[in-house]
Coordinates of C-alpha atoms in Angstrom, one line a residue:
M289 CA 119.6 83.7 115.3
A290 CA 121.1 84.9 118.5
T291 CA 124.3 84.6 120.4
A292 CA 124.6 82.7 123.6
D293 CA 124.2 86.0 125.5
G294 CA 121.0 86.9 123.6
Q295 CA 122.6 89.6 121.4
S296 CA 122.0 89.9 117.7
D297 CA 124.5 88.0 115.5
D298 CA 124.6 90.6 112.7
A299 CA 128.3 91.2 113.2
I300 CA 129.5 88.6 115.7
P301 CA 133.0 87.2 116.0
S302 CA 133.4 83.6 114.8
E303 CA 134.2 82.3 118.2
V304 CA 130.9 83.5 119.7
E305 CA 128.3 80.6 120.0
I306 CA 125.3 81.0 117.8
I307 CA 122.0 79.5 118.9
I308 CA 119.3 78.5 116.4
H309 CA 115.8 78.5 118.1
I310 CA 113.4 75.9 116.7
G311 CA 109.7 76.0 117.4
T312 CA 107.3 73.1 117.4
R313 CA 104.1 71.8 118.9
K314 CA 104.3 69.7 122.0
S315 CA 102.7 66.5 120.7
K316 CA 104.9 63.3 120.5
L317 CA 104.6 63.2 116.7
A318 CA 105.5 66.9 116.4
L319 CA 108.6 66.4 118.5
I320 CA 109.7 63.4 116.5
Q321 CA 109.3 65.4 113.3
T322 CA 111.2 68.3 114.8
A323 CA 114.0 65.9 115.7
I324 CA 114.3 64.9 112.0
V325 CA 114.9 68.6 111.1
H326 CA 117.1 69.2 114.2
E327 CA 119.4 66.2 113.3
A328 CA 119.7 67.3 109.7
L329 CA 120.7 70.8 110.8
R330 CA 123.1 69.5 113.4
K331 CA 124.9 67.3 110.8
A332 CA 125.0 70.1 108.2
W333 CA 126.0 72.9 110.6
P334 CA 127.7 71.3 113.6
E335 CA 129.3 74.6 114.6
F336 CA 125.9 76.0 115.7
Q337 CA 123.9 75.2 118.9
Y338 CA 120.2 74.4 118.7
E339 CA 117.3 74.9 121.2
I340 CA 113.9 73.4 120.7
H341 CA 110.9 75.3 122.1
A342 CA 107.7 73.3 122.2
M343 CA 104.3 74.8 122.9
S344 CA 100.6 74.0 122.6
T345 CA 98.5 75.6 119.8
M346 CA 94.8 76.3 119.7
G347 CA 94.2 73.0 117.9
D348 CA 96.1 71.2 120.7
K349 CA 94.3 72.9 123.5
N350 CA 90.8 72.2 122.2
Q351 CA 90.4 68.5 121.8
V352 CA 86.6 68.5 121.7
T353 CA 85.4 70.7 118.9
P354 CA 85.4 69.0 115.5
L355 CA 88.1 70.4 113.3
H356 CA 85.7 71.6 110.6
D357 CA 83.9 73.7 113.2
F358 CA 86.9 75.9 113.9
G359 CA 86.9 79.3 112.3
A360 CA 90.7 79.7 112.0
K361 CA 92.8 78.3 109.2
S362 CA 96.0 78.7 111.3
L363 CA 94.7 76.2 113.9
W364 CA 98.1 74.6 114.4
T365 CA 100.4 77.5 113.5
H366 CA 99.2 80.9 114.9
E367 CA 100.9 80.9 118.3
L368 CA 104.2 79.7 116.9
E369 CA 104.1 82.2 114.1
A370 CA 103.7 85.0 116.6
L371 CA 107.0 84.0 118.3
L372 CA 108.7 83.7 114.9
I373 CA 107.6 87.2 113.9
E374 CA 108.8 88.6 117.2
G375 CA 112.2 87.0 116.6
K376 CA 112.0 84.6 119.5
L377 CA 112.2 81.7 117.1
D378 CA 114.3 81.3 114.0
L379 CA 112.2 78.6 112.4
I380 CA 109.2 76.4 113.0
V381 CA 108.8 72.7 112.0
H382 CA 105.3 71.8 110.8
S383 CA 103.5 69.0 109.1
L384 CA 103.3 70.7 105.7
K385 CA 99.6 69.9 105.4
D386 CA 99.0 72.0 108.6
I387 CA 100.5 75.1 107.0
P388 CA 97.8 77.4 105.5
T389 CA 98.4 78.3 101.8
Q390 CA 98.2 82.0 102.8
L391 CA 100.9 82.8 105.3
P392 CA 101.3 86.0 107.3
P393 CA 103.2 88.6 105.1
S394 CA 106.3 88.4 107.2
C395 CA 106.5 84.6 107.0
T396 CA 107.5 82.1 104.3
I397 CA 108.3 78.4 103.8
G398 CA 112.1 78.1 104.1
A399 CA 112.4 74.5 103.2
I400 CA 110.4 71.3 102.5
F401 CA 112.0 68.1 103.6
P402 CA 111.9 64.8 101.8
R403 CA 108.4 63.4 101.8
A404 CA 107.5 60.3 103.7
D405 CA 104.5 58.1 102.6
P406 CA 101.8 60.6 101.7
R407 CA 98.9 58.1 101.8
D408 CA 96.1 57.7 104.2
A409 CA 95.9 54.5 106.2
L410 CA 93.2 52.4 107.6
V411 CA 93.6 51.1 111.2
M412 CA 91.0 48.5 112.2
K413 CA 89.8 47.8 115.7
P414 CA 91.8 44.8 117.0
T415 CA 88.7 42.7 117.6
L416 CA 87.6 43.1 113.9
A417 CA 91.0 42.9 112.3
T418 CA 91.0 39.2 111.9
E419 CA 88.0 39.3 109.6
H420 CA 88.1 42.8 108.2
S421 CA 91.2 44.6 106.9
T422 CA 89.9 46.9 104.2
L423 CA 87.2 49.4 103.8
D424 CA 85.2 47.3 101.4
S425 CA 85.2 44.4 103.8
L426 CA 83.4 46.4 106.6
P427 CA 79.8 45.5 107.3
A428 CA 77.1 48.2 106.4
G429 CA 76.7 50.6 109.3
S430 CA 80.3 50.3 110.6
T431 CA 81.6 53.6 112.1
V432 CA 84.7 55.2 110.7
G433 CA 86.5 57.5 113.0
T434 CA 87.9 60.6 111.3
S435 CA 88.1 64.4 111.9
S436 CA 88.7 65.1 108.3
V437 CA 85.9 66.1 105.9
R438 CA 88.2 65.3 103.0
R439 CA 88.4 61.7 104.2
S440 CA 84.7 61.3 105.2
A441 CA 83.5 62.9 101.9
Q442 CA 85.6 60.6 99.8
I443 CA 84.7 57.5 101.8
S444 CA 81.0 58.5 101.5
R445 CA 81.4 58.7 97.8
K446 CA 83.0 55.2 97.5
Y447 CA 81.3 53.5 100.5
P448 CA 77.9 55.0 101.2
N449 CA 77.0 52.2 103.5
L450 CA 79.5 53.3 106.2
R451 CA 78.9 55.8 109.0
F452 CA 81.2 58.5 110.4
A453 CA 82.0 59.8 113.9
D454 CA 84.4 62.6 114.8
V455 CA 87.5 61.6 116.7
R456 CA 90.0 64.1 118.3
G457 CA 93.2 63.9 120.2
N458 CA 96.7 62.9 119.3
V459 CA 97.4 59.6 117.5
G460 CA 97.8 57.6 120.8
T461 CA 94.5 59.0 122.2
R462 CA 92.7 58.2 119.0
L463 CA 94.0 54.6 119.0
S464 CA 93.0 54.2 122.6
K465 CA 89.4 55.3 121.6
L466 CA 89.5 52.8 118.8
D467 CA 90.7 49.9 120.9
A468 CA 88.3 50.4 123.8
E469 CA 85.9 47.4 124.0
D470 CA 82.9 49.7 124.3
G471 CA 84.2 52.2 121.8
Q472 CA 81.9 53.2 118.9
Y473 CA 84.6 53.1 116.2
S474 CA 85.2 50.1 113.8
C475 CA 88.2 51.7 112.3
L476 CA 90.2 55.0 112.0
I477 CA 91.6 56.8 109.0
L478 CA 95.0 58.4 109.8
A479 CA 98.0 59.6 107.9
A480 CA 100.4 56.7 107.1
A481 CA 103.5 58.9 107.7
G482 CA 102.4 59.9 111.2
L483 CA 101.9 56.2 112.2
Q484 CA 105.2 55.2 110.7
R485 CA 107.1 58.0 112.4
L486 CA 105.6 56.9 115.7
E487 CA 106.6 53.3 114.9
L488 CA 103.0 52.3 114.7
G489 CA 103.0 51.1 111.1
D490 CA 102.1 47.6 112.2
R491 CA 98.6 48.9 113.1
I492 CA 97.9 49.7 109.4
T493 CA 95.6 47.2 107.7
Q494 CA 95.2 49.0 104.4
Y495 CA 97.1 51.8 102.6
L496 CA 94.6 54.1 100.8
D497 CA 95.2 55.7 97.4
S498 CA 93.5 56.1 94.0
E499 CA 94.0 52.4 93.3
N500 CA 93.3 51.0 96.8
G501 CA 90.2 52.3 98.5
G502 CA 89.9 55.3 96.1
I503 CA 91.0 57.9 98.6
L504 CA 93.3 60.8 97.7
H505 CA 95.5 62.3 100.4
A506 CA 95.7 65.9 101.7
V507 CA 97.8 68.6 100.1
G508 CA 101.3 68.4 101.5
Q509 CA 100.6 65.2 103.5
G510 CA 103.7 63.3 104.5
A511 CA 106.1 66.2 104.1
L512 CA 107.7 68.5 106.7
G513 CA 107.6 72.2 106.1
V514 CA 110.0 74.6 107.8
E515 CA 108.6 78.1 108.3
I516 CA 110.9 81.1 108.6
R517 CA 110.7 84.9 108.6
E518 CA 110.5 86.5 105.1
G519 CA 113.9 88.0 104.3
D520 CA 115.8 86.0 106.9
Q521 CA 118.8 85.2 104.6
K522 CA 120.9 83.5 107.3
T523 CA 118.2 80.9 108.2
T524 CA 117.5 80.5 104.5
R525 CA 121.1 79.6 103.9
L526 CA 121.0 77.1 106.7
L527 CA 118.1 75.3 105.1
E528 CA 119.1 75.4 101.4
K529 CA 121.0 72.2 101.3
L530 CA 118.5 70.3 103.4
A531 CA 115.4 70.8 101.2
C532 CA 114.2 68.1 98.8
S533 CA 113.7 69.5 95.3
K534 CA 111.2 66.8 94.0
T535 CA 109.2 67.0 97.2
T536 CA 109.2 70.8 97.1
M537 CA 108.0 71.0 93.4
A538 CA 105.2 68.5 94.0
C539 CA 104.0 70.1 97.2
L540 CA 104.2 73.6 95.8
A541 CA 102.0 72.5 92.9
E542 CA 99.5 70.9 95.4
R543 CA 99.4 74.1 97.5
S544 CA 98.9 76.2 94.4
L545 CA 95.9 74.1 93.5
L546 CA 94.5 74.4 97.0
R547 CA 95.1 78.1 97.1
T548 CA 93.5 78.6 93.7
L549 CA 90.4 76.8 94.8
E550 CA 90.4 78.9 97.9
G551 CA 89.9 75.9 100.1
G552 CA 91.2 75.5 103.6
C553 CA 92.9 72.3 104.5
S554 CA 89.7 70.8 105.9
V555 CA 87.6 71.0 102.8
P556 CA 87.0 67.9 100.6
I557 CA 89.9 68.4 98.2
G558 CA 92.2 65.4 97.7
V559 CA 95.4 65.0 95.7
E560 CA 97.8 62.3 94.6
S561 CA 101.2 63.2 93.2
R562 CA 104.0 61.1 91.8
W563 CA 106.9 61.5 89.5
V564 CA 106.9 59.5 86.3
A565 CA 109.5 59.0 83.5
N566 CA 109.3 61.1 80.4
E567 CA 108.5 59.3 77.2
D568 CA 111.9 60.2 75.8
G569 CA 113.6 58.8 78.8
D570 CA 115.0 62.3 79.7
G571 CA 114.1 63.2 83.2
E572 CA 110.7 63.0 85.0
K573 CA 107.3 64.6 84.9
L574 CA 104.9 65.3 87.7
L575 CA 101.6 63.4 87.5
M576 CA 98.9 64.8 89.8
K577 CA 95.4 63.6 90.3
A578 CA 92.9 65.8 92.2
V579 CA 89.3 65.5 93.4
V580 CA 86.7 67.8 94.9
V581 CA 83.8 66.0 96.7
S582 CA 80.6 67.3 98.3
L583 CA 80.3 66.7 102.0
D584 CA 77.8 63.9 101.4
G585 CA 79.9 62.3 98.7
K586 CA 77.1 62.5 96.1
E587 CA 78.8 65.1 93.9
S588 CA 82.4 65.0 92.8
V589 CA 84.8 66.4 90.1
E590 CA 88.1 64.8 89.2
A591 CA 91.0 65.9 87.0
E592 CA 94.7 65.1 86.4
K593 CA 97.7 66.7 84.8
C594 CA 101.1 65.5 83.8
D595 CA 104.0 67.9 82.9
R596 CA 107.6 68.8 83.4
I597 CA 108.3 71.0 86.4
E598 CA 111.8 72.6 86.7
S599 CA 111.1 75.7 88.8
K600 CA 109.0 76.9 91.6
G601 CA 107.2 79.2 89.2
Q602 CA 106.3 76.2 87.0
A603 CA 105.1 74.3 90.0
D604 CA 102.8 77.2 90.9
E605 CA 101.5 77.3 87.3
F606 CA 100.9 73.5 87.3
G607 CA 98.7 73.7 90.3
W608 CA 96.8 76.7 89.0
A609 CA 96.1 75.0 85.7
L610 CA 94.9 71.8 87.4
A611 CA 92.6 73.8 89.6
R612 CA 91.2 75.6 86.6
D613 CA 90.4 72.2 85.0
L614 CA 88.5 71.3 88.2
V615 CA 86.6 74.6 88.2
E616 CA 85.6 74.1 84.5
K617 CA 84.2 70.7 85.5
G618 CA 82.1 72.2 88.3
A619 CA 84.4 72.2 91.4
S620 CA 83.5 75.7 92.3
K621 CA 79.8 74.9 92.6
I622 CA 80.6 72.1 95.0
L623 CA 82.8 74.4 97.2
E624 CA 80.2 77.2 97.1
K625 CA 77.6 74.8 98.4
I626 CA 79.9 73.8 101.3
T627 CA 80.5 77.5 102.2
L628 CA 76.8 78.3 102.1
N629 CA 75.8 75.3 104.2
R630 CA 78.6 75.5 106.8
G631 CA 79.9 79.1 106.8
I632 CA 83.6 79.7 106.1
I633 CA 85.4 76.4 106.7
G634 CA 88.6 76.7 108.8
G635 CA 90.8 74.3 110.7
Q636 CA 93.2 71.7 109.4
D637 CA 93.1 68.2 108.1
G638 CA 93.2 65.5 110.8
A639 CA 96.5 63.7 111.6

Protein backbone atom coordinates (compact mmCIF):
# COMPACT_ATOMS: atom_id res chain seq x y z
CA MET A 1 0.00 0.00 0.00
CA ALA A 2 1.05 3.57 -0.56
CA THR A 3 -0.24 7.00 0.29
CA ALA A 4 -1.47 9.32 -2.42
CA ASP A 5 1.94 11.01 -2.51
CA GLY A 6 3.70 7.68 -3.04
CA GLN A 7 5.13 7.36 0.49
CA SER A 8 5.00 4.21 2.61
CA ASP A 9 1.95 3.93 4.87
CA ASP A 10 3.77 2.28 7.79
CA ALA A 11 2.90 5.15 10.12
CA ILE A 12 0.49 7.37 8.25
CA PRO A 13 -2.13 9.67 9.80
CA SER A 14 -5.70 8.44 9.40
CA GLU A 15 -6.61 11.40 7.18
CA VAL A 16 -4.00 10.48 4.53
CA GLU A 17 -5.48 8.72 1.51
CA ILE A 18 -4.33 5.10 1.08
CA ILE A 19 -4.19 3.64 -2.43
CA ILE A 20 -4.39 -0.11 -3.04
CA HIS A 21 -2.70 -1.07 -6.32
CA ILE A 22 -4.36 -4.04 -8.08
CA GLY A 23 -2.62 -5.89 -10.91
CA THR A 24 -4.30 -7.84 -13.69
CA ARG A 25 -3.93 -8.96 -17.27
CA LYS A 26 -5.43 -6.80 -20.02
CA SER A 27 -7.93 -9.25 -21.47
CA LYS A 28 -11.64 -8.48 -21.22
CA LEU A 29 -12.22 -11.54 -19.03
CA ALA A 30 -9.32 -10.66 -16.72
CA LEU A 31 -10.68 -7.14 -16.27
CA ILE A 32 -14.18 -8.46 -15.49
CA GLN A 33 -12.72 -10.81 -12.91
CA THR A 34 -10.65 -8.01 -11.42
CA ALA A 35 -13.79 -5.87 -11.18
CA ILE A 36 -15.36 -8.58 -9.00
CA VAL A 37 -12.48 -8.36 -6.52
CA HIS A 38 -12.30 -4.56 -6.77
CA GLU A 39 -15.99 -4.18 -5.98
CA ALA A 40 -15.76 -6.56 -3.01
CA LEU A 41 -12.80 -4.61 -1.63
CA ARG A 42 -14.51 -1.27 -2.20
CA LYS A 43 -17.61 -2.42 -0.30
CA ALA A 44 -15.60 -3.91 2.56
CA TRP A 45 -13.11 -1.04 2.82
CA PRO A 46 -14.71 2.11 1.35
CA GLU A 47 -12.19 4.35 3.12
CA PHE A 48 -9.41 3.27 0.74
CA GLN A 49 -8.77 4.20 -2.88
CA TYR A 50 -8.05 1.57 -5.51
CA GLU A 51 -6.09 1.69 -8.77
CA ILE A 52 -6.15 -1.10 -11.36
CA HIS A 53 -2.99 -1.70 -13.39
CA ALA A 54 -3.49 -3.93 -16.43
CA MET A 55 -0.66 -5.41 -18.48
CA SER A 56 0.05 -8.12 -21.04
CA THR A 57 1.88 -11.26 -19.95
CA MET A 58 3.97 -13.68 -21.99
CA GLY A 59 0.90 -15.82 -22.62
CA ASP A 60 -1.02 -12.80 -23.91
CA LYS A 61 1.76 -11.59 -26.19
CA ASN A 62 2.29 -14.93 -27.95
CA GLN A 63 -1.02 -16.01 -29.45
CA VAL A 64 0.49 -18.52 -31.89
CA THR A 65 2.53 -21.07 -29.94
CA PRO A 66 0.43 -23.95 -28.52
CA LEU A 67 0.22 -23.62 -24.75
CA HIS A 68 1.82 -26.99 -24.10
CA ASP A 69 4.92 -25.93 -26.09
CA PHE A 70 5.79 -23.11 -23.70
CA GLY A 71 8.59 -23.83 -21.26
CA ALA A 72 7.37 -21.55 -18.47
CA LYS A 73 4.83 -22.55 -15.86
CA SER A 74 4.21 -18.90 -14.91
CA LEU A 75 2.95 -18.11 -18.38
CA TRP A 76 0.20 -15.77 -17.18
CA THR A 77 1.75 -14.53 -13.93
CA HIS A 78 5.49 -13.79 -14.20
CA GLU A 79 5.44 -10.14 -15.29
CA LEU A 80 2.79 -9.23 -12.73
CA GLU A 81 4.63 -11.05 -9.95
CA ALA A 82 7.75 -9.02 -10.69
CA LEU A 83 5.80 -5.80 -10.01
CA LEU A 84 4.26 -7.31 -6.89
CA ILE A 85 7.67 -8.24 -5.50
CA GLU A 86 9.00 -4.74 -6.28
CA GLY A 87 6.14 -3.26 -4.24
CA LYS A 88 4.54 -1.53 -7.22
CA LEU A 89 1.44 -3.69 -6.80
CA ASP A 90 -0.31 -4.73 -3.58
CA LEU A 91 -2.20 -7.65 -5.03
CA ILE A 92 -2.83 -9.48 -8.30
CA VAL A 93 -6.12 -11.00 -9.44
CA HIS A 94 -5.77 -14.28 -11.31
CA SER A 95 -7.91 -17.13 -12.52
CA LEU A 96 -6.79 -19.58 -9.87
CA LYS A 97 -6.13 -22.29 -12.45
CA ASP A 98 -3.45 -20.01 -13.97
CA ILE A 99 -1.47 -19.74 -10.74
CA PRO A 100 1.37 -22.30 -10.56
CA THR A 101 1.32 -24.55 -7.51
CA GLN A 102 4.89 -23.42 -6.75
CA LEU A 103 4.95 -19.66 -6.23
CA PRO A 104 8.02 -17.43 -5.88
CA PRO A 105 9.25 -17.55 -2.25
CA SER A 106 8.16 -13.96 -1.64
CA CYS A 107 4.61 -14.48 -2.93
CA THR A 108 1.56 -16.28 -1.56
CA ILE A 109 -2.16 -16.61 -2.21
CA GLY A 110 -3.90 -14.07 0.00
CA ALA A 111 -7.48 -15.11 -0.73
CA ILE A 112 -9.60 -17.37 -2.90
CA PHE A 113 -12.97 -15.91 -3.83
CA PRO A 114 -16.25 -17.86 -4.14
CA ARG A 115 -16.09 -20.32 -6.98
CA ALA A 116 -18.21 -19.92 -10.09
CA ASP A 117 -19.18 -22.93 -12.23
CA PRO A 118 -15.98 -25.04 -12.43
CA ARG A 119 -17.09 -27.19 -15.35
CA ASP A 120 -15.87 -27.18 -18.92
CA ALA A 121 -18.40 -26.26 -21.56
CA LEU A 122 -18.99 -27.33 -25.15
CA VAL A 123 -19.67 -24.54 -27.65
CA MET A 124 -20.89 -25.79 -31.02
CA LYS A 125 -20.43 -24.09 -34.38
CA PRO A 126 -23.71 -22.26 -35.10
CA THR A 127 -24.27 -24.07 -38.40
CA LEU A 128 -24.04 -27.42 -36.58
CA ALA A 129 -25.85 -26.51 -33.37
CA THR A 130 -29.33 -27.32 -34.66
CA GLU A 131 -28.39 -30.98 -35.16
CA HIS A 132 -25.50 -31.45 -32.72
CA SER A 133 -25.36 -30.18 -29.15
CA THR A 134 -23.23 -32.78 -27.33
CA LEU A 135 -19.85 -34.42 -27.86
CA ASP A 136 -21.35 -37.83 -28.49
CA SER A 137 -23.59 -36.43 -31.24
CA LEU A 138 -20.66 -35.18 -33.35
CA PRO A 139 -19.85 -37.11 -36.54
CA ALA A 140 -16.58 -39.05 -36.62
CA GLY A 141 -13.69 -36.86 -37.71
CA SER A 142 -15.17 -33.64 -36.32
CA THR A 143 -12.54 -31.18 -35.12
CA VAL A 144 -12.58 -30.02 -31.51
CA GLY A 145 -10.76 -26.75 -30.84
CA THR A 146 -8.83 -26.64 -27.58
CA SER A 147 -5.43 -25.50 -26.31
CA SER A 148 -5.60 -27.81 -23.29
CA VAL A 149 -3.99 -31.25 -23.28
CA ARG A 150 -6.12 -32.06 -20.23
CA ARG A 151 -9.23 -31.60 -22.34
CA SER A 152 -7.92 -33.26 -25.50
CA ALA A 153 -6.60 -36.28 -23.58
CA GLN A 154 -9.87 -36.84 -21.75
CA ILE A 155 -11.92 -36.40 -24.91
CA SER A 156 -9.61 -38.80 -26.79
CA ARG A 157 -10.25 -41.31 -24.05
CA LYS A 158 -14.04 -41.03 -24.28
CA TYR A 159 -14.45 -40.07 -27.97
CA PRO A 160 -11.55 -41.54 -29.98
CA ASN A 161 -13.35 -40.77 -33.24
CA LEU A 162 -12.88 -37.00 -32.83
CA ARG A 163 -9.92 -34.89 -33.98
CA PHE A 164 -8.26 -31.91 -32.29
CA ALA A 165 -6.76 -28.62 -33.39
CA ASP A 166 -5.06 -25.99 -31.25
CA VAL A 167 -6.89 -22.69 -30.88
CA ARG A 168 -5.33 -19.61 -29.23
CA GLY A 169 -6.52 -16.13 -28.44
CA ASN A 170 -8.98 -14.64 -25.97
CA VAL A 171 -12.49 -16.04 -25.74
CA GLY A 172 -13.90 -13.64 -28.33
CA THR A 173 -11.13 -14.47 -30.81
CA ARG A 174 -11.68 -18.19 -30.34
CA LEU A 175 -15.41 -17.86 -30.89
CA SER A 176 -14.77 -15.87 -34.07
CA LYS A 177 -12.55 -18.68 -35.34
CA LEU A 178 -15.27 -21.19 -34.51
CA ASP A 179 -18.01 -19.17 -36.20
CA ALA A 180 -16.09 -18.52 -39.44
CA GLU A 181 -17.83 -20.29 -42.33
CA ASP A 182 -14.54 -21.68 -43.60
CA GLY A 183 -13.20 -22.44 -40.12
CA GLN A 184 -11.85 -25.89 -39.31
CA TYR A 185 -13.54 -26.24 -35.91
CA SER A 186 -16.80 -28.05 -35.27
CA CYS A 187 -16.82 -26.98 -31.64
CA LEU A 188 -14.72 -25.51 -28.84
CA ILE A 189 -14.19 -26.58 -25.25
CA LEU A 190 -13.96 -23.58 -22.90
CA ALA A 191 -14.38 -22.91 -19.19
CA ALA A 192 -18.03 -22.37 -18.32
CA ALA A 193 -17.17 -19.69 -15.75
CA GLY A 194 -15.34 -17.56 -18.31
CA LEU A 195 -18.22 -17.70 -20.76
CA GLN A 196 -20.73 -16.84 -18.05
CA ARG A 197 -18.67 -13.90 -16.77
CA LEU A 198 -18.49 -12.59 -20.33
CA GLU A 199 -22.28 -13.02 -20.61
CA LEU A 200 -21.80 -15.65 -23.31
CA GLY A 201 -23.46 -18.49 -21.44
CA ASP A 202 -26.07 -18.78 -24.18
CA ARG A 203 -23.36 -20.20 -26.47
CA ILE A 204 -22.98 -23.27 -24.25
CA THR A 205 -24.59 -26.38 -25.73
CA GLN A 206 -23.36 -28.90 -23.13
CA TYR A 207 -21.88 -28.65 -19.66
CA LEU A 208 -19.17 -31.26 -19.17
CA ASP A 209 -18.47 -33.18 -15.97
CA SER A 210 -18.02 -36.76 -14.80
CA GLU A 211 -21.68 -37.56 -15.48
CA ASN A 212 -22.05 -35.59 -18.72
CA GLY A 213 -19.35 -36.08 -21.29
CA GLY A 214 -16.98 -37.68 -18.78
CA ILE A 215 -14.63 -34.67 -18.58
CA LEU A 216 -13.13 -33.45 -15.29
CA HIS A 217 -12.16 -29.80 -14.95
CA ALA A 218 -8.80 -28.16 -14.25
CA VAL A 219 -7.43 -27.62 -10.77
CA GLY A 220 -8.79 -24.33 -9.43
CA GLN A 221 -11.10 -23.77 -12.41
CA GLY A 222 -13.91 -21.28 -11.81
CA ALA A 223 -12.22 -19.65 -8.79
CA LEU A 224 -10.41 -16.33 -8.51
CA GLY A 225 -7.12 -16.27 -6.61
CA VAL A 226 -5.57 -13.11 -5.20
CA GLU A 227 -1.78 -13.18 -4.99
CA ILE A 228 0.04 -10.98 -2.50
CA ARG A 229 3.51 -10.58 -1.03
CA GLU A 230 4.45 -13.07 1.67
CA GLY A 231 4.30 -11.36 5.05
CA ASP A 232 2.17 -8.42 3.87
CA GLN A 233 -0.10 -8.34 6.91
CA LYS A 234 -1.99 -5.21 5.86
CA THR A 235 -3.14 -6.65 2.54
CA THR A 236 -3.84 -9.98 4.25
CA ARG A 237 -6.22 -8.23 6.64
CA LEU A 238 -7.98 -6.50 3.75
CA LEU A 239 -8.69 -9.84 2.12
CA GLU A 240 -9.55 -11.95 5.18
CA LYS A 241 -13.29 -11.33 5.21
CA LEU A 242 -13.63 -11.66 1.42
CA ALA A 243 -12.31 -15.21 1.03
CA CYS A 244 -14.70 -18.16 0.67
CA SER A 245 -13.81 -20.93 3.14
CA LYS A 246 -15.40 -23.81 1.22
CA THR A 247 -13.87 -22.74 -2.10
CA THR A 248 -10.50 -22.25 -0.39
CA MET A 249 -10.48 -25.72 1.18
CA ALA A 250 -11.54 -27.46 -2.05
CA CYS A 251 -9.05 -25.57 -4.21
CA LEU A 252 -6.16 -26.00 -1.78
CA ALA A 253 -6.82 -29.75 -1.84
CA GLU A 254 -6.85 -29.71 -5.66
CA ARG A 255 -3.61 -27.73 -5.78
CA SER A 256 -1.98 -30.09 -3.29
CA LEU A 257 -2.85 -33.01 -5.53
CA LEU A 258 -1.39 -31.28 -8.58
CA ARG A 259 1.75 -30.24 -6.74
CA THR A 260 2.28 -33.77 -5.39
CA LEU A 261 2.02 -35.20 -8.89
CA GLU A 262 4.49 -32.52 -10.03
CA GLY A 263 2.25 -31.62 -12.93
CA GLY A 264 2.04 -28.21 -14.52
CA CYS A 265 -1.42 -26.92 -15.25
CA SER A 266 -1.28 -28.13 -18.85
CA VAL A 267 -0.74 -31.82 -18.15
CA PRO A 268 -3.67 -34.24 -18.44
CA ILE A 269 -4.81 -34.11 -14.81
CA GLY A 270 -8.50 -33.47 -14.20
CA VAL A 271 -10.42 -33.04 -10.96
CA GLU A 272 -14.00 -32.64 -9.80
CA SER A 273 -14.79 -31.44 -6.29
CA ARG A 274 -18.05 -30.97 -4.45
CA TRP A 275 -19.25 -30.80 -0.87
CA VAL A 276 -21.60 -33.56 0.31
CA ALA A 277 -23.51 -33.97 3.58
CA ASN A 278 -22.02 -36.15 6.30
CA GLU A 279 -23.87 -39.36 7.01
CA ASP A 280 -24.67 -38.17 10.54
CA GLY A 281 -26.08 -34.91 9.21
CA ASP A 282 -23.39 -32.89 10.97
CA GLY A 283 -21.61 -30.68 8.45
CA GLU A 284 -20.16 -31.59 5.07
CA LYS A 285 -17.32 -33.57 3.56
CA LEU A 286 -15.32 -32.89 0.41
CA LEU A 287 -15.75 -35.44 -2.36
CA MET A 288 -13.02 -35.20 -4.98
CA LYS A 289 -12.57 -37.25 -8.13
CA ALA A 290 -9.30 -37.13 -10.05
CA VAL A 291 -7.97 -38.58 -13.28
CA VAL A 292 -4.60 -38.75 -15.02
CA VAL A 293 -4.74 -39.54 -18.73
CA SER A 294 -2.06 -40.21 -21.34
CA LEU A 295 -1.86 -37.72 -24.19
CA ASP A 296 -3.50 -40.14 -26.62
CA GLY A 297 -6.23 -41.07 -24.15
CA LYS A 298 -5.35 -44.77 -24.22
CA GLU A 299 -4.09 -44.97 -20.64
CA SER A 300 -5.78 -43.52 -17.59
CA VAL A 301 -5.91 -43.79 -13.82
CA GLU A 302 -8.81 -42.63 -11.67
CA ALA A 303 -9.30 -42.22 -7.92
CA GLU A 304 -11.63 -40.45 -5.53
CA LYS A 305 -11.65 -39.50 -1.88
CA CYS A 306 -14.27 -38.20 0.55
CA ASP A 307 -13.42 -36.77 3.96
CA ARG A 308 -13.93 -33.88 6.35
CA ILE A 309 -11.69 -30.84 5.84
CA GLU A 310 -11.65 -28.19 8.54
CA SER A 311 -8.26 -26.53 8.05
CA LYS A 312 -5.79 -25.63 5.34
CA GLY A 313 -3.46 -28.31 6.68
CA GLN A 314 -6.17 -30.95 6.30
CA ALA A 315 -6.86 -29.71 2.76
CA ASP A 316 -3.20 -30.14 1.87
CA GLU A 317 -3.16 -33.64 3.39
CA PHE A 318 -6.36 -34.55 1.51
CA GLY A 319 -4.84 -33.65 -1.86
CA TRP A 320 -1.58 -35.43 -1.03
CA ALA A 321 -3.41 -38.63 -0.06
CA LEU A 322 -5.50 -38.64 -3.24
CA ALA A 323 -2.37 -38.05 -5.33
CA ARG A 324 -0.69 -41.02 -3.63
CA ASP A 325 -3.70 -43.18 -4.53
CA LEU A 326 -3.27 -42.18 -8.17
CA VAL A 327 0.46 -42.92 -8.03
CA GLU A 328 -0.17 -46.36 -6.57
CA LYS A 329 -2.52 -47.06 -9.47
CA GLY A 330 0.11 -46.04 -12.06
CA ALA A 331 -0.31 -42.28 -12.56
CA SER A 332 3.41 -41.59 -12.24
CA LYS A 333 4.18 -43.89 -15.16
CA ILE A 334 1.77 -41.98 -17.38
CA LEU A 335 3.27 -38.62 -16.37
CA GLU A 336 6.83 -39.90 -16.83
CA LYS A 337 6.00 -40.95 -20.40
CA ILE A 338 4.62 -37.49 -21.11
CA THR A 339 7.80 -35.88 -19.78
CA LEU A 340 10.01 -38.19 -21.82
CA ASN A 341 8.01 -37.65 -25.00
CA ARG A 342 7.60 -33.89 -24.79
CA GLY A 343 10.23 -32.54 -22.43
CA ILE A 344 9.23 -30.56 -19.38
CA ILE A 345 5.66 -29.41 -19.87
CA GLY A 346 4.93 -25.81 -18.99
CA GLY A 347 2.27 -23.30 -19.73
CA GLN A 348 -1.23 -23.08 -18.41
CA ASP A 349 -4.57 -24.66 -19.12
CA GLY A 350 -6.66 -22.93 -21.81
CA ALA A 351 -9.42 -20.49 -20.87
